[in-house]
């Protein structure tokens, strides 16, 4: 309600009571109603689009619900007094007064705008977080102003007539009025639209960053990514509140906005602490630092509750925490960066931007920086910080810190690389002729520190005699040419007398006169590499055991000799192929160690017979080759061959036993100039095989007729290949019975070959041929697959049987890397239970390559297949290897079972008891009588296998036998 006092009636006697009443009323109003002085009007012209009324607006607080004010002087110069009463009960008695004067000659349309929140001047502590500012505005003329709907400001529309001077009284919702503007309506609308576009772009980028970092966290999963994603979401929340986007998502009042704004600032401060702690991995430095950070984050989390009751306190603490976090981060980054912590170094650009943003924010909230652009700019700055943080964490998370290389200078990178390589720096000061190594190479050579420092000539006495001249010449050439690189390997004697291989890599440094003043590089010890290369070359050309040349070197030397023989009549070589008779039996009975010692002893004996121009080589296990060039006369060649035979026959002593060996020697002399080294050696081997077939211990000269035998062998190999394709091979099964009750416990699968022309060929004839060719593996897999297939066929016709099947495994199969996968594929194909299969291996097969055999047997054991050690009792080292290999069954050899000596019973009892102690089953082979079977059963032997229990049977015969022996089994 507005009241005016401007025209009072003329005083007169009749009007005295009225005047008295009027004066009393005025006195009463002046005593009980607040009074405000008149304000100066703000002049408005037609071209004024925006005027800041903040400085000219007077604020009156705690004035009650009725407020009096003197209006600005109108065009007539008269000031009036008006009284305004509050329009709502919630009004706290705070008022604002300003006056406007239209100095133009036309009617002006304007809007009064009071923003709800301004970051500028909002203060650091107990900040003003905004709310509704103006509840209503009453002009000195006319009615209360109409409010224009706006989510982030109080907007009122006014109309000013030409020459009008109007005083406005604003009813404030809060005593704080950060800003009040007078806008031309279209200009205000354009400004709002412009800021809306900018805010939409910034908001979209912030949202994409938050989603992108969250997806990276899901994909990568490193700890720094969720921390960066949390900071991005906090920035997005802050911008949604600050840009007024939250009000478009949910319905909130202006008072609730203060709570959301305080919560967003708390989230921003909390996420910055979490990101700094997680990214720098501060918990690895000191556990108390982790506790302090956790307490800090917990305190900030409690501020979310405080924000509901007092948003200003929560926001002030959050702003202080943000500033402290940024400041503490600077200290941590500097400290960790000095210590070359790559994460801290990568964070430097981001933290520099944070400090710039923090400084700009401090200028804004303290009012030192006050314009309409700074608040949206700071929001965009937060998004830019998050963008840089996202780029930083992606560098580290996905590039493994590789981008940090660019943060070091070339010199630093080279120094770090040199330190990490462990090389020694070799520095030769040419002008002073002083060599210095760092670290001191003298210590590595066992010398006193500094021994190798000084003039370069001090190195010469320590160098190998063969390397001294080359070392001196290399340095002289470098000084003379004044360019290039020094790369030199030499041997130097250590204090213990051994020579070390050193390698120098250096380059010259030229002075201003073009002369070499320094030579700097690295020196490394390459002794191990040199020894490795020598060992590889030696292993490639020589036998590891005897040190003799291998077959390839032998053939190469023989070919060289043959080349000389074609051009010189004095060179007529003779080739001897020497094979030790019964070496396998000696090796099996006495063990691998004895066999190796025998070969070494024979090598020494044969070497004594040779002259320098002759060559001795080890061609295979117990086969030697000899190129005799020193003798041309046939009689002397024959005498030499007899000397070789006699040298091998000299008794050897091993383990208190005397061993006498003989040799089968094949001999061939060169007569045909077209003959090659391979064919000449092949002829010598054919003669050697003929000597061995003749009983051994003889020298057999080569005759062309021997080649027919080799042809038969090749024909047999060809027929064997066709037999596999034509399925001429079959399997026979010899029963294995339980000695306790005579029931069939299983069968051993034995291969048979029915040749269409030669008839039945025993395995002893075609298995060696298969082992020497590439046929043994397909033969072995054929035996496994056919045996398991027959077993499954038997069960389909008789029901499930309590039997197992034993199949022999050759050495070629055992050392094959594919045996494990082949067995698994076979079991999957035939659907056979692996527990029903036993693989049998002889000790000699296992001992050919013990370590490879152990690894492969352990893998086969993993499939569930059982393993049996065959021919037990014929070898020397079986007992030592029983615990190393995963065997669960041993098969006693026929020679041990049928032994008629007095100690047979004691030996068998010991072996059976030992097997029982190792939780292994025992199968006795070659049992001849029922009495022997009963005796073995009494000892605890589990199974027996011999012709006493049945000969090998075909698949159909086995099926009939199973139906007879297991009549009660369920039929399929």
mmCIF file of C-alpha atoms in Angstrom, residues 736-968:
data_model
loop_
_atom_site.group_PDB
_atom_site.id
_atom_site.type_symbol
_atom_site.label_atom_id
_atom_site.label_comp_id
_atom_site.label_asym_id
_atom_site.label_seq_id
_atom_site.Cartn_x
_atom_site.Cartn_y
_atom_site.Cartn_z
ATOM 1 C CA UNK A 736 47.664 -111.065 -18.310
ATOM 2 C CA UNK A 737 46.109 -112.913 -15.340
ATOM 3 C CA UNK A 738 45.801 -112.313 -11.640
ATOM 4 C CA UNK A 739 48.092 -114.764 -9.905
ATOM 5 C CA UNK A 740 45.851 -114.875 -6.854
ATOM 6 C CA UNK A 741 42.861 -116.462 -8.639
ATOM 7 C CA UNK A 742 43.841 -116.963 -12.283
ATOM 8 C CA UNK A 743 41.255 -114.474 -13.597
ATOM 9 C CA UNK A 744 42.042 -112.423 -16.669
ATOM 10 C CA UNK A 745 43.158 -108.937 -15.595
ATOM 11 C CA UNK A 746 44.159 -107.536 -18.980
ATOM 12 C CA UNK A 747 46.041 -108.020 -22.238
ATOM 13 C CA UNK A 748 49.298 -106.835 -23.772
ATOM 14 C CA UNK A 749 48.832 -105.564 -27.337
ATOM 15 C CA UNK A 750 51.376 -107.001 -29.778
ATOM 16 C CA UNK A 751 51.684 -105.903 -33.424
ATOM 17 C CA UNK A 752 51.651 -108.438 -36.301
ATOM 18 C CA UNK A 753 52.462 -107.945 -40.010
ATOM 19 C CA UNK A 754 51.148 -110.426 -42.552
ATOM 20 C CA UNK A 755 53.142 -109.596 -45.692
ATOM 21 C CA UNK A 756 51.325 -110.606 -48.909
ATOM 22 C CA UNK A 757 54.527 -112.160 -50.381
ATOM 23 C CA UNK A 758 56.825 -112.898 -47.457
ATOM 24 C CA UNK A 759 54.160 -114.042 -45.062
ATOM 25 C CA UNK A 760 54.304 -113.249 -41.392
ATOM 26 C CA UNK A 761 57.154 -110.861 -40.519
ATOM 27 C CA UNK A 762 58.060 -110.735 -36.810
ATOM 28 C CA UNK A 763 58.192 -107.358 -35.004
ATOM 29 C CA UNK A 764 61.879 -107.900 -34.270
ATOM 30 C CA UNK A 765 62.509 -107.460 -38.012
ATOM 31 C CA UNK A 766 60.263 -104.552 -38.997
ATOM 32 C CA UNK A 767 60.241 -102.507 -35.757
ATOM 33 C CA UNK A 768 63.972 -101.597 -36.034
ATOM 34 C CA UNK A 769 63.355 -100.516 -39.630
ATOM 35 C CA UNK A 770 60.473 -98.342 -38.482
ATOM 36 C CA UNK A 771 62.608 -96.819 -35.720
ATOM 37 C CA UNK A 772 65.354 -95.923 -38.179
ATOM 38 C CA UNK A 773 62.851 -94.253 -40.494
ATOM 39 C CA UNK A 774 59.928 -91.942 -39.827
ATOM 40 C CA UNK A 775 57.416 -94.798 -39.551
ATOM 41 C CA UNK A 776 57.648 -95.562 -35.839
ATOM 42 C CA UNK A 777 55.320 -92.774 -34.774
ATOM 43 C CA UNK A 778 52.429 -93.715 -37.096
ATOM 44 C CA UNK A 779 52.976 -97.397 -36.143
ATOM 45 C CA UNK A 780 52.808 -96.525 -32.452
ATOM 46 C CA UNK A 781 49.642 -94.455 -32.860
ATOM 47 C CA UNK A 782 48.123 -97.268 -34.963
ATOM 48 C CA UNK A 783 48.764 -99.707 -32.101
ATOM 49 C CA UNK A 784 47.225 -97.353 -29.538
ATOM 50 C CA UNK A 785 44.163 -96.520 -31.594
ATOM 51 C CA UNK A 786 43.483 -100.085 -32.781
ATOM 52 C CA UNK A 787 43.894 -101.503 -29.257
ATOM 53 C CA UNK A 788 41.554 -98.988 -27.626
ATOM 54 C CA UNK A 789 39.037 -99.435 -30.458
ATOM 55 C CA UNK A 790 39.074 -103.232 -29.943
ATOM 56 C CA UNK A 791 38.633 -102.746 -26.183
ATOM 57 C CA UNK A 792 35.567 -100.570 -26.722
ATOM 58 C CA UNK A 793 34.165 -103.114 -29.218
ATOM 59 C CA UNK A 794 34.575 -105.912 -26.644
ATOM 60 C CA UNK A 795 32.717 -103.897 -24.039
ATOM 61 C CA UNK A 796 29.887 -103.065 -26.422
ATOM 62 C CA UNK A 797 29.327 -106.787 -26.947
ATOM 63 C CA UNK A 798 29.986 -108.076 -23.426
ATOM 64 C CA UNK A 799 29.339 -105.131 -21.107
ATOM 65 C CA UNK A 800 31.820 -103.283 -18.935
ATOM 66 C CA UNK A 801 34.890 -105.427 -18.278
ATOM 67 C CA UNK A 802 37.329 -105.248 -15.335
ATOM 68 C CA UNK A 803 40.380 -105.471 -17.594
ATOM 69 C CA UNK A 804 43.176 -103.192 -18.771
ATOM 70 C CA UNK A 805 45.202 -103.023 -21.960
ATOM 71 C CA UNK A 806 49.020 -102.637 -22.149
ATOM 72 C CA UNK A 807 50.547 -101.016 -25.234
ATOM 73 C CA UNK A 808 54.280 -100.612 -25.900
ATOM 74 C CA UNK A 809 55.756 -97.143 -26.471
ATOM 75 C CA UNK A 810 58.968 -96.636 -28.481
ATOM 76 C CA UNK A 811 61.740 -94.138 -27.838
ATOM 77 C CA UNK A 812 60.881 -92.133 -30.958
ATOM 78 C CA UNK A 813 57.342 -91.699 -29.685
ATOM 79 C CA UNK A 814 58.482 -90.749 -26.201
ATOM 80 C CA UNK A 815 60.741 -87.917 -27.321
ATOM 81 C CA UNK A 816 58.153 -86.598 -29.773
ATOM 82 C CA UNK A 817 56.532 -83.370 -28.630
ATOM 83 C CA UNK A 818 53.239 -84.439 -30.224
ATOM 84 C CA UNK A 819 52.730 -87.668 -28.270
ATOM 85 C CA UNK A 820 50.763 -85.941 -25.511
ATOM 86 C CA UNK A 821 48.311 -84.284 -27.920
ATOM 87 C CA UNK A 822 48.064 -87.441 -30.035
ATOM 88 C CA UNK A 823 47.143 -89.569 -27.003
ATOM 89 C CA UNK A 824 44.527 -87.068 -25.850
ATOM 90 C CA UNK A 825 43.020 -86.943 -29.336
ATOM 91 C CA UNK A 826 42.970 -90.753 -29.497
ATOM 92 C CA UNK A 827 41.195 -91.039 -26.136
ATOM 93 C CA UNK A 828 38.616 -88.463 -27.180
ATOM 94 C CA UNK A 829 38.017 -90.233 -30.475
ATOM 95 C CA UNK A 830 37.591 -93.737 -29.060
ATOM 96 C CA UNK A 831 35.838 -92.609 -25.836
ATOM 97 C CA UNK A 832 38.081 -94.989 -23.900
ATOM 98 C CA UNK A 833 38.640 -94.528 -20.190
ATOM 99 C CA UNK A 834 42.353 -93.594 -19.817
ATOM 100 C CA UNK A 835 42.536 -95.605 -16.575
ATOM 101 C CA UNK A 836 42.110 -98.776 -18.673
ATOM 102 C CA UNK A 837 45.288 -98.112 -20.683
ATOM 103 C CA UNK A 838 48.875 -98.906 -19.638
ATOM 104 C CA UNK A 839 51.828 -97.651 -21.655
ATOM 105 C CA UNK A 840 54.885 -99.931 -21.398
ATOM 106 C CA UNK A 841 58.420 -98.574 -21.768
ATOM 107 C CA UNK A 842 61.758 -100.290 -21.386
ATOM 108 C CA UNK A 843 64.536 -98.802 -19.285
ATOM 109 C CA UNK A 844 66.709 -98.278 -22.375
ATOM 110 C CA UNK A 845 63.956 -96.215 -23.998
ATOM 111 C CA UNK A 846 63.711 -93.973 -20.939
ATOM 112 C CA UNK A 847 67.468 -93.638 -20.507
ATOM 113 C CA UNK A 848 68.072 -92.384 -24.064
ATOM 114 C CA UNK A 849 66.919 -88.957 -22.918
ATOM 115 C CA UNK A 850 66.039 -89.098 -19.199
ATOM 116 C CA UNK A 851 64.993 -85.491 -18.661
ATOM 117 C CA UNK A 852 62.823 -85.297 -21.788
ATOM 118 C CA UNK A 853 61.329 -88.681 -20.896
ATOM 119 C CA UNK A 854 60.487 -87.536 -17.363
ATOM 120 C CA UNK A 855 58.693 -84.413 -18.573
ATOM 121 C CA UNK A 856 56.749 -86.277 -21.231
ATOM 122 C CA UNK A 857 55.766 -89.134 -18.888
ATOM 123 C CA UNK A 858 54.473 -86.670 -16.305
ATOM 124 C CA UNK A 859 52.281 -85.047 -18.949
ATOM 125 C CA UNK A 860 50.992 -88.453 -20.077
ATOM 126 C CA UNK A 861 50.284 -89.315 -16.445
ATOM 127 C CA UNK A 862 48.065 -86.228 -16.220
ATOM 128 C CA UNK A 863 45.684 -87.780 -18.765
ATOM 129 C CA UNK A 864 44.973 -90.679 -16.360
ATOM 130 C CA UNK A 865 46.940 -93.293 -18.287
ATOM 131 C CA UNK A 866 48.999 -95.805 -16.282
ATOM 132 C CA UNK A 867 52.721 -96.290 -16.943
ATOM 133 C CA UNK A 868 54.647 -99.579 -16.716
ATOM 134 C CA UNK A 869 58.416 -100.130 -16.695
ATOM 135 C CA UNK A 870 59.076 -103.161 -18.919
ATOM 136 C CA UNK A 871 62.019 -105.627 -18.759
ATOM 137 C CA UNK A 872 62.738 -104.724 -15.148
ATOM 138 C CA UNK A 873 65.824 -106.477 -13.813
ATOM 139 C CA UNK A 874 67.925 -106.308 -16.966
ATOM 140 C CA UNK A 875 69.274 -102.809 -16.382
ATOM 141 C CA UNK A 876 71.709 -101.392 -13.876
ATOM 142 C CA UNK A 877 70.134 -98.065 -12.966
ATOM 143 C CA UNK A 878 66.454 -98.987 -12.808
ATOM 144 C CA UNK A 879 66.303 -98.700 -9.015
ATOM 145 C CA UNK A 880 67.754 -95.200 -9.075
ATOM 146 C CA UNK A 881 65.141 -93.987 -11.552
ATOM 147 C CA UNK A 882 62.049 -95.622 -10.083
ATOM 148 C CA UNK A 883 61.407 -92.593 -7.876
ATOM 149 C CA UNK A 884 62.144 -90.084 -10.619
ATOM 150 C CA UNK A 885 59.633 -91.393 -13.149
ATOM 151 C CA UNK A 886 55.869 -91.676 -12.522
ATOM 152 C CA UNK A 887 55.621 -95.441 -13.096
ATOM 153 C CA UNK A 888 52.879 -97.349 -11.266
ATOM 154 C CA UNK A 889 53.693 -100.842 -12.600
ATOM 155 C CA UNK A 890 56.920 -102.807 -13.116
ATOM 156 C CA UNK A 891 57.205 -105.896 -15.326
ATOM 157 C CA UNK A 892 59.775 -108.457 -14.197
ATOM 158 C CA UNK A 893 61.896 -109.668 -17.097
ATOM 159 C CA UNK A 894 61.764 -113.343 -18.071
ATOM 160 C CA UNK A 895 65.494 -113.691 -17.311
ATOM 161 C CA UNK A 896 64.865 -112.729 -13.689
ATOM 162 C CA UNK A 897 61.713 -114.846 -13.274
ATOM 163 C CA UNK A 898 63.187 -117.999 -14.828
ATOM 164 C CA UNK A 899 66.562 -117.743 -13.126
ATOM 165 C CA UNK A 900 67.365 -121.109 -11.513
ATOM 166 C CA UNK A 901 70.049 -119.853 -9.125
ATOM 167 C CA UNK A 902 69.736 -120.173 -5.363
ATOM 168 C CA UNK A 903 69.400 -116.411 -4.912
ATOM 169 C CA UNK A 904 66.413 -116.164 -7.284
ATOM 170 C CA UNK A 905 63.808 -116.384 -4.524
ATOM 171 C CA UNK A 906 65.536 -113.790 -2.352
ATOM 172 C CA UNK A 907 65.906 -111.403 -5.277
ATOM 173 C CA UNK A 908 62.277 -111.772 -6.361
ATOM 174 C CA UNK A 909 60.994 -111.246 -2.817
ATOM 175 C CA UNK A 910 63.090 -108.096 -2.504
ATOM 176 C CA UNK A 911 61.865 -106.675 -5.791
ATOM 177 C CA UNK A 912 58.207 -107.430 -5.011
ATOM 178 C CA UNK A 913 58.523 -105.985 -1.499
ATOM 179 C CA UNK A 914 60.168 -102.883 -2.891
ATOM 180 C CA UNK A 915 57.364 -102.435 -5.440
ATOM 181 C CA UNK A 916 54.778 -102.859 -2.700
ATOM 182 C CA UNK A 917 56.540 -100.212 -0.638
ATOM 183 C CA UNK A 918 56.463 -97.847 -3.592
ATOM 184 C CA UNK A 919 52.738 -98.635 -4.096
ATOM 185 C CA UNK A 920 53.441 -100.183 -7.501
ATOM 186 C CA UNK A 921 51.910 -103.239 -9.137
ATOM 187 C CA UNK A 922 54.116 -106.126 -10.317
ATOM 188 C CA UNK A 923 53.713 -108.209 -13.489
ATOM 189 C CA UNK A 924 55.923 -111.308 -13.919
ATOM 190 C CA UNK A 925 56.762 -112.302 -17.506
ATOM 191 C CA UNK A 926 57.830 -115.726 -18.757
ATOM 192 C CA UNK A 927 56.314 -117.875 -15.954
ATOM 193 C CA UNK A 928 56.877 -121.493 -17.051
ATOM 194 C CA UNK A 929 55.171 -123.627 -14.380
ATOM 195 C CA UNK A 930 52.180 -123.490 -12.072
ATOM 196 C CA UNK A 931 54.581 -123.884 -9.151
ATOM 197 C CA UNK A 932 56.398 -120.690 -10.160
ATOM 198 C CA UNK A 933 53.048 -118.891 -10.447
ATOM 199 C CA UNK A 934 51.987 -120.011 -6.969
ATOM 200 C CA UNK A 935 55.339 -118.992 -5.511
ATOM 201 C CA UNK A 936 55.138 -115.530 -7.076
ATOM 202 C CA UNK A 937 51.562 -115.094 -5.864
ATOM 203 C CA UNK A 938 52.677 -115.977 -2.349
ATOM 204 C CA UNK A 939 55.407 -113.329 -2.579
ATOM 205 C CA UNK A 940 52.772 -110.711 -3.408
ATOM 206 C CA UNK A 941 53.223 -110.485 -7.169
ATOM 207 C CA UNK A 942 49.976 -109.193 -8.704
ATOM 208 C CA UNK A 943 49.915 -110.440 -12.290
ATOM 209 C CA UNK A 944 51.504 -112.992 -14.578
ATOM 210 C CA UNK A 945 52.023 -113.086 -18.362
ATOM 211 C CA UNK A 946 53.387 -116.013 -20.376
ATOM 212 C CA UNK A 947 52.373 -118.831 -22.712
ATOM 213 C CA UNK A 948 51.395 -120.734 -19.570
ATOM 214 C CA UNK A 949 48.315 -118.518 -19.376
ATOM 215 C CA UNK A 950 47.717 -118.286 -23.092
ATOM 216 C CA UNK A 951 49.354 -117.266 -26.387
ATOM 217 C CA UNK A 952 48.640 -113.966 -28.174
ATOM 218 C CA UNK A 953 45.113 -114.018 -29.604
ATOM 219 C CA UNK A 954 43.296 -112.128 -32.314
ATOM 220 C CA UNK A 955 40.516 -109.692 -31.548
ATOM 221 C CA UNK A 956 37.704 -112.203 -32.289
ATOM 222 C CA UNK A 957 39.358 -114.881 -30.176
ATOM 223 C CA UNK A 958 39.704 -112.461 -27.283
ATOM 224 C CA UNK A 959 35.998 -111.643 -27.561
ATOM 225 C CA UNK A 960 35.038 -115.314 -27.315
ATOM 226 C CA UNK A 961 37.384 -115.792 -24.372
ATOM 227 C CA UNK A 962 35.887 -112.820 -22.541
ATOM 228 C CA UNK A 963 32.370 -114.127 -23.059
ATOM 229 C CA UNK A 964 33.437 -117.449 -21.562
ATOM 230 C CA UNK A 965 35.354 -115.999 -18.612
ATOM 231 C CA UNK A 966 32.820 -113.270 -17.803
ATOM 232 C CA UNK A 967 29.457 -114.862 -18.569
ATOM 233 C CA UNK A 968 27.549 -112.832 -16.003
#
